[in-house]
Coordinates of C-alpha atoms and ligand atoms in Angstrom, one line a residue:
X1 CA -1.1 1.2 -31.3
X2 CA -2.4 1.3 -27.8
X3 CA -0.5 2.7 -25.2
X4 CA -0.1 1.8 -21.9
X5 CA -2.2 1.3 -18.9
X6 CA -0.7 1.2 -15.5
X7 CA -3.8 1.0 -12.5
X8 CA -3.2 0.8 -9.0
X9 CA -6.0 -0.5 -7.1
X10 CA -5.6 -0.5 -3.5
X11 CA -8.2 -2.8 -2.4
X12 CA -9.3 -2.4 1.2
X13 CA -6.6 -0.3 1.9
X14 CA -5.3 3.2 2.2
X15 CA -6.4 6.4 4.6
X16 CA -6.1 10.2 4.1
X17 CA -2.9 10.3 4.9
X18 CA -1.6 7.5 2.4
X19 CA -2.9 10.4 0.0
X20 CA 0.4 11.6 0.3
X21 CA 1.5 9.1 -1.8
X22 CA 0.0 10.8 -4.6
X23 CA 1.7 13.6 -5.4
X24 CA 4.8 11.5 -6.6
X25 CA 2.9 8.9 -8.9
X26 CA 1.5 11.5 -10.5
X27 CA 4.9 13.0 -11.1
X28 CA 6.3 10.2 -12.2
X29 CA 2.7 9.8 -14.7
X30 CA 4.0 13.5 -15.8
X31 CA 7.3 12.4 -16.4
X32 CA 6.1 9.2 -18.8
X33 CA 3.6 10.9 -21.2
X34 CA 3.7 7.4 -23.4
X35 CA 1.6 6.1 -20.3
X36 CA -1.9 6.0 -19.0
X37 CA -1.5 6.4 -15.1
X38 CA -4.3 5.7 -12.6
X39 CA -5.4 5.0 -9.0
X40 CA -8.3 3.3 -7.6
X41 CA -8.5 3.9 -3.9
X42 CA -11.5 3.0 -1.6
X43 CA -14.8 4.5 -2.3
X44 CA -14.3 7.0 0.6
X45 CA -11.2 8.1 -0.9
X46 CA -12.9 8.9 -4.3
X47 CA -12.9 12.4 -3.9
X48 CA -9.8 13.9 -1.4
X49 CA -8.0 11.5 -4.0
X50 CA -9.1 13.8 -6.7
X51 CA -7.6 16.7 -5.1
X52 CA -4.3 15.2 -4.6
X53 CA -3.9 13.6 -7.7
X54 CA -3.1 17.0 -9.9
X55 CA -5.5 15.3 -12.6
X56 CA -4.2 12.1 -12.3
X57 CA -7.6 9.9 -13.0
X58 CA -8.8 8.3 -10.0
X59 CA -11.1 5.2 -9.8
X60 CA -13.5 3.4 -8.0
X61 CA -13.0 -0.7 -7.3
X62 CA -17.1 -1.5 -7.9
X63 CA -19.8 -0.4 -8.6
X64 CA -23.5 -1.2 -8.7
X65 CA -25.6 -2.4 -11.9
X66 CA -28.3 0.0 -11.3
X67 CA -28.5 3.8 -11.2
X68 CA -30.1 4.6 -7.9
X69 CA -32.5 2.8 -5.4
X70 CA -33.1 0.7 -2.4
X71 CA -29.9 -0.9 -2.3
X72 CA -27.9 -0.3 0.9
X73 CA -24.0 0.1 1.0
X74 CA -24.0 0.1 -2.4
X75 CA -22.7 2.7 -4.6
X76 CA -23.5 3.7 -8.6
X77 CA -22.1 4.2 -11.7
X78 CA -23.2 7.2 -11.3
X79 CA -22.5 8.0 -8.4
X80 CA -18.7 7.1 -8.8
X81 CA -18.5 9.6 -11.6
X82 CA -20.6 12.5 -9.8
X83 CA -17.7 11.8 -6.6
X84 CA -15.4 12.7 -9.5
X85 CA -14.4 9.0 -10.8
X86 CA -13.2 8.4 -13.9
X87 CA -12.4 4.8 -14.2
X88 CA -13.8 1.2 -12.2
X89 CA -12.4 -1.9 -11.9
X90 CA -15.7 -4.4 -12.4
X91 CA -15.9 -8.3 -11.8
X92 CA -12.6 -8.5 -9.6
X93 CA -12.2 -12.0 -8.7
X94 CA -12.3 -11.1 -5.0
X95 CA -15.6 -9.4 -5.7
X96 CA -16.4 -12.6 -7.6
X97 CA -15.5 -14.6 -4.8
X98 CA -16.6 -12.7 -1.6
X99 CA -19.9 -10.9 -2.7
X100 CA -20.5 -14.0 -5.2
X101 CA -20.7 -11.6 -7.9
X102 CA -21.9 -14.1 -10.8
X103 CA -20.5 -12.9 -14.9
X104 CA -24.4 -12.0 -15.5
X105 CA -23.9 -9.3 -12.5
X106 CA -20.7 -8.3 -13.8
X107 CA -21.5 -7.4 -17.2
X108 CA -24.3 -5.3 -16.0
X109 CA -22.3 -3.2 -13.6
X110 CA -20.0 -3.1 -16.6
X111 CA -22.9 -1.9 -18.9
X112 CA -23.9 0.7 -15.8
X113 CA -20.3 1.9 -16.0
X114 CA -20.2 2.0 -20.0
X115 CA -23.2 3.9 -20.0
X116 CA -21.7 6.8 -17.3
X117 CA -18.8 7.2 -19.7
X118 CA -16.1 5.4 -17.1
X119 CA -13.4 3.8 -18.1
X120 CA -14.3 0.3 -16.9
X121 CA -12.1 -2.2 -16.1
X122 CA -13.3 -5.7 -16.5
X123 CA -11.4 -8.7 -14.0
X124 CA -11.3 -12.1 -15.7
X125 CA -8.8 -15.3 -14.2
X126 CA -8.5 -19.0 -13.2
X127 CA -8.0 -20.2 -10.0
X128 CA -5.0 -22.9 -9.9
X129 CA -7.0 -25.9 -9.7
X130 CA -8.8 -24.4 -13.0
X131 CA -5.1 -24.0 -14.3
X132 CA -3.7 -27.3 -13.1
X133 CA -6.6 -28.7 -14.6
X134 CA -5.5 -27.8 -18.3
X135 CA -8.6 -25.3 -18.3
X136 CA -7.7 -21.9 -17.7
X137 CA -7.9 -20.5 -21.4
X138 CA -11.3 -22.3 -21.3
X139 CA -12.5 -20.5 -18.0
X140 CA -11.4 -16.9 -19.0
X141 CA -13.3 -17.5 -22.2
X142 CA -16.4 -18.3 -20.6
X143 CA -16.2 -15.8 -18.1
X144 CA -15.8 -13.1 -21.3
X145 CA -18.6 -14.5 -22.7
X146 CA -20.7 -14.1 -19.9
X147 CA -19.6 -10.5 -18.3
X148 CA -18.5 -8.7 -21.3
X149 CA -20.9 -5.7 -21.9
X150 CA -23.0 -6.4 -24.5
X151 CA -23.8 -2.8 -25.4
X152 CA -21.6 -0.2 -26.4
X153 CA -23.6 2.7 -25.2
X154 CA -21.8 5.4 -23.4
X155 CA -18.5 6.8 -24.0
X156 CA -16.3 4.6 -21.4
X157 CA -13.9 3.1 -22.9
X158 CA -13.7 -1.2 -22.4
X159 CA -10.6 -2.6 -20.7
X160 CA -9.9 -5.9 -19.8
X161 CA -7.7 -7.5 -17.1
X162 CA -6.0 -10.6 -17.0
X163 CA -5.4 -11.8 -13.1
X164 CA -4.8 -15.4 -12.8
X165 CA -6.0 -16.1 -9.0
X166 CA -3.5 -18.2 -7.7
X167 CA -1.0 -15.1 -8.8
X168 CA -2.6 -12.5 -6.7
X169 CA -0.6 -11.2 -3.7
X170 CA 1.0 -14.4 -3.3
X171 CA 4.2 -13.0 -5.2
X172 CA 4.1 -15.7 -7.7
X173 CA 3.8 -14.4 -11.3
X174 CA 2.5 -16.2 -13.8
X175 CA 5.4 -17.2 -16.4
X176 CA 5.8 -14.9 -20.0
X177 CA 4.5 -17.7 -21.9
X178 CA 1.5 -18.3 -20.1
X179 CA 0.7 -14.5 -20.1
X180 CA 1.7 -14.7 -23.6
X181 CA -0.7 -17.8 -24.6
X182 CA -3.9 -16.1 -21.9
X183 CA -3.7 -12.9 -23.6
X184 CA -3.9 -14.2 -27.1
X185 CA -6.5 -16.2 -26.1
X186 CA -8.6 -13.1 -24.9
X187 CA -7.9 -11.1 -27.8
X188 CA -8.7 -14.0 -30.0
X189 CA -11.7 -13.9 -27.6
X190 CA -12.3 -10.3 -27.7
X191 CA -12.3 -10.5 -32.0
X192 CA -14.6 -13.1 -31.8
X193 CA -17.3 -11.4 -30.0
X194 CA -16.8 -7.4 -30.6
X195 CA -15.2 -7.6 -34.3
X196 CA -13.0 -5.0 -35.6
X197 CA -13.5 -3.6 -31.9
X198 CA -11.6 -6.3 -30.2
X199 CA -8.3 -5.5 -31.6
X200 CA -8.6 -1.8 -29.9
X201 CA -9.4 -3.0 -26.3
X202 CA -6.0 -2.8 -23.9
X203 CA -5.7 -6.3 -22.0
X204 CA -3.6 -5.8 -18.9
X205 CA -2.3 -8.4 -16.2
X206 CA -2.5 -8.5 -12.8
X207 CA -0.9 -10.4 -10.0
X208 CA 2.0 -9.7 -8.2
X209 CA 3.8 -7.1 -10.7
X210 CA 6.2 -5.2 -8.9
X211 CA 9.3 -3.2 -10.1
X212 CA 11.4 -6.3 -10.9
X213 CA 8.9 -8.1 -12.8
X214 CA 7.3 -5.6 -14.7
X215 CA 9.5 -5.1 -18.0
X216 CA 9.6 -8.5 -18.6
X217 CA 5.6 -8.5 -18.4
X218 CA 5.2 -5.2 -20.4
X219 CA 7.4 -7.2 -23.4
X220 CA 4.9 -10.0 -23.7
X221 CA 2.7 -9.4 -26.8
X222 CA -0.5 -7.9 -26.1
X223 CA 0.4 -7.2 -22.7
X224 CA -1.1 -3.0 -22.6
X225 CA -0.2 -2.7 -19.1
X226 CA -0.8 -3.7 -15.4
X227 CA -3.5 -3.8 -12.8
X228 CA -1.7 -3.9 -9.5
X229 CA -2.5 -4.4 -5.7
X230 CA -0.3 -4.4 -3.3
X231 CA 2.8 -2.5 -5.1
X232 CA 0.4 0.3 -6.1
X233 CA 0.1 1.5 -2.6
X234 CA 3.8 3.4 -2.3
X235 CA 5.2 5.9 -4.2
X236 CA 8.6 4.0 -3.9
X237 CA 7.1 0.6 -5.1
X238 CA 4.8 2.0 -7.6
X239 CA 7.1 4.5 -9.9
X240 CA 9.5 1.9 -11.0
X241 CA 6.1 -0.1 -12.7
X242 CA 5.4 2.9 -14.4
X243 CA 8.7 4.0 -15.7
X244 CA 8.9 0.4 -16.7
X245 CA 5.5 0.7 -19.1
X246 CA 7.4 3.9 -20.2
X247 CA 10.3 2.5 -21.1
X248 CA 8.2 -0.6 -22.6
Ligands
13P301 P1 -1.3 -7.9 -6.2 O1 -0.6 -7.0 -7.1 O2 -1.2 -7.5 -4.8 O3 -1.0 -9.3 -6.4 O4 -2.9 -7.7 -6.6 C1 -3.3 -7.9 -7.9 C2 -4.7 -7.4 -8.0 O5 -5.6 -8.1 -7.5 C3 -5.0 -6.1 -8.6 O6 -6.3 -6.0 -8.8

């Protein structure tokens, strides 16, 4: 059985004092125990995060292939966890799309991640002309074939998430029966190319899950949970998606 996931990742948003909003998520983590609760704020967040968080994990949003070395504004694997980290989202599709982060880049900041014993949270989604086209099942797969971690060194534990492009911060969510075909699809996927492993990897979506949506999206088969942007960075709008995985 694998419990839920609920990750907040607040992009390039946030300051010290949204830190406030904190203390109630990780209340209302307290208060669902059948939950995995987490928050990925900006890297300069990292660690006053920590301290707010009353052992909450907190994440980073990327994070560099290599350990150390002469790559400026960069951070490490390493370095996410020695800030306190225990999680990172990898291969977002704005990373994807802005720092034209290829798969082959991706699955070695994965591996970098892996290896530091993160949690690591690996993005994969169609844009809608890849959708309208008839290939988004098609797309995902490739992009798991080419940024999935090919080692399973290091403790960090392999989660992927599902975020259809065209569904991010737009407010349209993709339908139950698309999320219920696309996460088949990547767990048939997953099967395929780590065996017995690739029935114990969580598969969460991502794209416009907010309080009202969330139930329904927590009910679709193989749905473990959310990755969520813009409703992740209030207490007020974040709680209800939790108590919904809790309730799911
Ligand atoms: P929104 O929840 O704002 O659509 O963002 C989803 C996302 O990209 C999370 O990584």
């Amino acid at each position: 059985m694998r419990r839920k996931l609920v990750v907040g990742n607040w992009k390039m948003n946030g300051s010290l004092a949204q830190l406030s909003e904190l203390g109630p998520i990780a209340a209302a983590a307290r208060k669902s125990p059948g939950v995995d609760v987490a928050i990925c704020p900006p890297f300069t967040l990292i660690a006053p995060a920590r301290a707010r968080a009353s052992g909450m994990p907190i994440g980073g949003q990327d994070c560099h292939g290599k350990e150390s070395g002469a790559h400026t504004g960069c951070v490490s694997a390493a370095m996410l966890k020695d800030a306190g980290a225990r999680l990172v989202i990898v291969g977002h599709s704005e990373r994807r799309a802005e720092q034209c982060e290829s798969d082959k880049a991706v699955r070695s900041k994965a591996e970098a991640a892996l290896k530091q014993g993160l949690q690591t949270i690996l993005c994969v989604g169609e844009s809608d002309k890849e959708r309208e086209a008839g290939r988004a099942v098609t797309v995902v797969a490739a992009q798991l074939q080419g940024s999935l971690p090919q080692t399973a060194e290091g403790e960090g534990e392999l989660v992927i998430a599902y975020e259809p492009i065209w569904a991010i911060g737009t407010g349209k969510v993709a339908t139950p029966d698309d999320v219920a075909e696309m996460h088949a699809a990547i767990r048939a996927e997953l099967k395929q190319l780590l065996a017995h492993r690739g029935a114990t990897v969580r598969i969460l979506y991502g794209g416009s899950v907010k309080g009202d949506n969330a139930a329904e999206l927590f009910a679709v088969p193989d749905v473990d949970g959310a990755l969520v942007g813009g409703a992740s960075l209030t207490a007020a709008q974040f709680v209800p998606i939790v108590e919904a995985a809790g309730r799911g």
